[in-house]
Rosetta silent file (secondary structure, phi, psi, omega in degrees, C-alpha in Angstrom):
SEQUENCE: MWKKHEKTVAQIILRWHCQRGVAVIPGTLHKNRMKENLGAFDFVLTDREMEAVFAMNIGRSEIIDHHCFCTARQLNSIKIHL
SCORE:     score description
SCORE:     0.000 S_00000001
   1 L     0.000  -46.002 -179.026   20.568  -33.883   -4.342 S_00000001
   2 H   -66.552  -29.614  177.338   22.970  -31.170   -5.532 S_00000001
   3 H   -69.382  -39.437  179.243   20.100  -28.686   -5.516 S_00000001
   4 H   -59.712  -43.616 -178.064   19.253  -29.565   -1.902 S_00000001
   5 H   -88.624   -6.093 -175.055   22.836  -28.895   -0.832 S_00000001
   6 L    55.722   49.925 -178.712   23.307  -26.055   -3.359 S_00000001
   7 L  -127.688  160.943  175.412   26.403  -27.835   -4.694 S_00000001
   8 L   -81.397  165.215  176.387   27.685  -28.828   -8.110 S_00000001
   9 H   -59.748  -40.958  179.747   27.736  -32.432   -9.256 S_00000001
  10 H   -60.586  -41.201  179.059   31.537  -32.383   -8.937 S_00000001
  11 H   -65.271  -38.892  178.242   31.273  -31.253   -5.304 S_00000001
  12 H   -63.014  -45.008 -178.288   28.779  -34.038   -4.558 S_00000001
  13 H   -67.796  -41.873  175.819   31.072  -36.671   -6.068 S_00000001
  14 H   -59.288  -43.797  179.487   34.137  -35.318   -4.238 S_00000001
  15 H   -62.856  -42.736 -179.347   32.152  -35.367   -0.982 S_00000001
  16 H   -58.819  -46.067  178.376   30.936  -38.918   -1.688 S_00000001
  17 H   -62.977  -45.482 -178.826   34.500  -40.153   -2.158 S_00000001
  18 H   -61.244  -42.501  179.908   35.724  -38.354    0.980 S_00000001
  19 H   -66.898  -22.732  176.905   32.935  -39.783    3.113 S_00000001
  20 L   -86.868   -2.498  179.055   33.899  -43.257    1.883 S_00000001
  21 L    83.519   17.275  179.061   37.483  -42.624    3.013 S_00000001
  22 L   -89.542  129.896  176.152   38.866  -42.409   -0.524 S_00000001
  23 L   -72.352  128.170 -179.497   41.742  -39.985   -1.037 S_00000001
  24 L  -115.343  139.978  176.921   40.834  -37.557   -3.791 S_00000001
  25 L  -131.272   80.978  179.734   43.203  -35.428   -5.816 S_00000001
  26 L   -69.388  138.049 -178.687   41.083  -33.239   -8.076 S_00000001
  27 L  -114.346  132.853  175.154   43.085  -31.631  -10.825 S_00000001
  28 L  -162.268  155.321  174.904   42.424  -28.287  -12.436 S_00000001
  29 L  -105.951   -3.232 -175.165   44.293  -25.236  -13.596 S_00000001
  30 L   -95.811  124.395 -178.268   41.311  -22.950  -13.105 S_00000001
  31 H   -59.054  -38.635 -178.710   41.173  -20.933   -9.870 S_00000001
  32 H   -65.369  -34.600  177.290   37.378  -20.901   -9.831 S_00000001
  33 H   -73.909  -33.330  175.692   37.284  -24.704   -9.957 S_00000001
  34 H   -60.749  -45.361  178.004   39.903  -24.935   -7.203 S_00000001
  35 H   -64.093  -41.163  178.890   37.652  -22.807   -5.008 S_00000001
  36 H   -60.449  -41.944  179.833   34.650  -24.882   -6.074 S_00000001
  37 H   -60.033  -35.047  178.771   36.425  -28.102   -5.068 S_00000001
  38 H   -65.148  -21.871  177.812   36.914  -26.738   -1.543 S_00000001
  39 H   -69.945   -3.324  178.006   33.131  -26.499   -1.298 S_00000001
  40 H   -80.567   -4.790 -174.055   33.037  -30.288   -1.026 S_00000001
  41 H  -110.745    6.483 -178.080   34.102  -30.086    2.610 S_00000001
  42 L  -112.285   22.895  176.325   31.397  -27.894    4.144 S_00000001
  43 L  -155.324  168.308 -179.414   28.482  -30.346    4.023 S_00000001
  44 L  -131.511  137.876  175.098   27.715  -34.021    4.646 S_00000001
  45 L   -84.622  141.527  176.747   25.719  -36.470    2.545 S_00000001
  46 L   -73.483  166.762  176.742   23.112  -38.554    4.339 S_00000001
  47 H   -58.154  -40.291  179.680   23.267  -42.348    4.249 S_00000001
  48 H   -64.267  -41.369  178.477   20.415  -42.324    1.748 S_00000001
  49 H   -66.653  -39.978  177.204   22.267  -39.855   -0.493 S_00000001
  50 H   -59.431  -44.365  179.062   25.448  -41.939   -0.253 S_00000001
  51 H   -64.978  -37.801  179.923   23.491  -45.003   -1.373 S_00000001
  52 H   -63.799  -41.440  178.204   21.874  -43.048   -4.219 S_00000001
  53 H   -66.748  -44.389  179.758   25.271  -42.028   -5.605 S_00000001
  54 H   -60.412  -35.513 -179.527   26.591  -45.586   -5.234 S_00000001
  55 H   -64.803  -19.230  178.648   23.540  -46.900   -7.115 S_00000001
  56 L   -77.007  -12.300 -178.735   24.654  -44.879  -10.151 S_00000001
  57 L   -67.393  120.310  179.090   27.756  -47.077  -10.502 S_00000001
  58 L   -98.691    2.254  174.710   27.396  -49.189  -13.642 S_00000001
  59 L    83.740    4.172  178.978   30.627  -51.076  -12.963 S_00000001
  60 L  -159.094  163.438  176.777   32.556  -49.719  -15.937 S_00000001
  61 L   -81.255  136.645  173.324   33.624  -46.499  -17.563 S_00000001
  62 L   -88.130   -8.227 -176.945   31.364  -45.082  -20.241 S_00000001
  63 L   -92.368  -40.102 -173.245   34.249  -42.969  -21.503 S_00000001
  64 L  -138.096  138.246  178.881   36.963  -45.546  -22.092 S_00000001
  65 L   -96.227  103.078 -176.722   36.940  -49.325  -22.673 S_00000001
  66 L   -72.082   -9.663 -178.896   39.776  -50.716  -20.559 S_00000001
  67 L   -96.782   -1.799 -177.614   39.356  -54.174  -22.135 S_00000001
  68 L   -94.869  128.428 -179.870   40.046  -53.019  -25.699 S_00000001
  69 H   -63.048  -28.288  178.352   43.612  -53.395  -27.018 S_00000001
  70 H   -63.584  -37.300  177.498   43.120  -50.229  -29.080 S_00000001
  71 H   -62.930  -47.091  179.492   42.636  -48.279  -25.850 S_00000001
  72 H   -60.031  -44.041  179.349   45.871  -49.660  -24.404 S_00000001
  73 H   -61.066  -44.770 -179.237   47.752  -48.791  -27.604 S_00000001
  74 H   -64.677  -45.481 -179.529   46.358  -45.265  -27.583 S_00000001
  75 H   -64.832  -35.849  179.360   47.131  -44.694  -23.897 S_00000001
  76 H   -69.912  -19.484 -179.002   50.672  -46.028  -24.335 S_00000001
  77 L   -85.065  -10.876 -176.606   51.279  -43.519  -27.129 S_00000001
  78 L   -85.305  127.772  176.456   50.561  -40.511  -24.912 S_00000001
  79 L  -102.066  124.492 -178.233   53.598  -38.794  -23.423 S_00000001
  80 L  -104.915   -9.208  178.544   52.908  -36.903  -20.223 S_00000001
  81 L  -117.652  144.697  179.290   56.472  -35.832  -19.424 S_00000001
  82 L   -84.105    0.000    0.000   58.673  -33.627  -21.548 S_00000001
């Protein structure tokens, strides 16, 4: 799909969220990625493509287990403000 549109995976996912009416706030400090993120607004995914992305949802994060108390303890230990 990203090859068809000549877009990155990140651009496809940003576009998918936008087309679903989800507010997205991509974060980066890199200028090239900021420019890349803007590329999510110059194309449209078809209904079939939207469904294909949605079908990838496994219903949970593969990165972090939100049901594990160890995760909560670790996240609570992180300070994001000085």
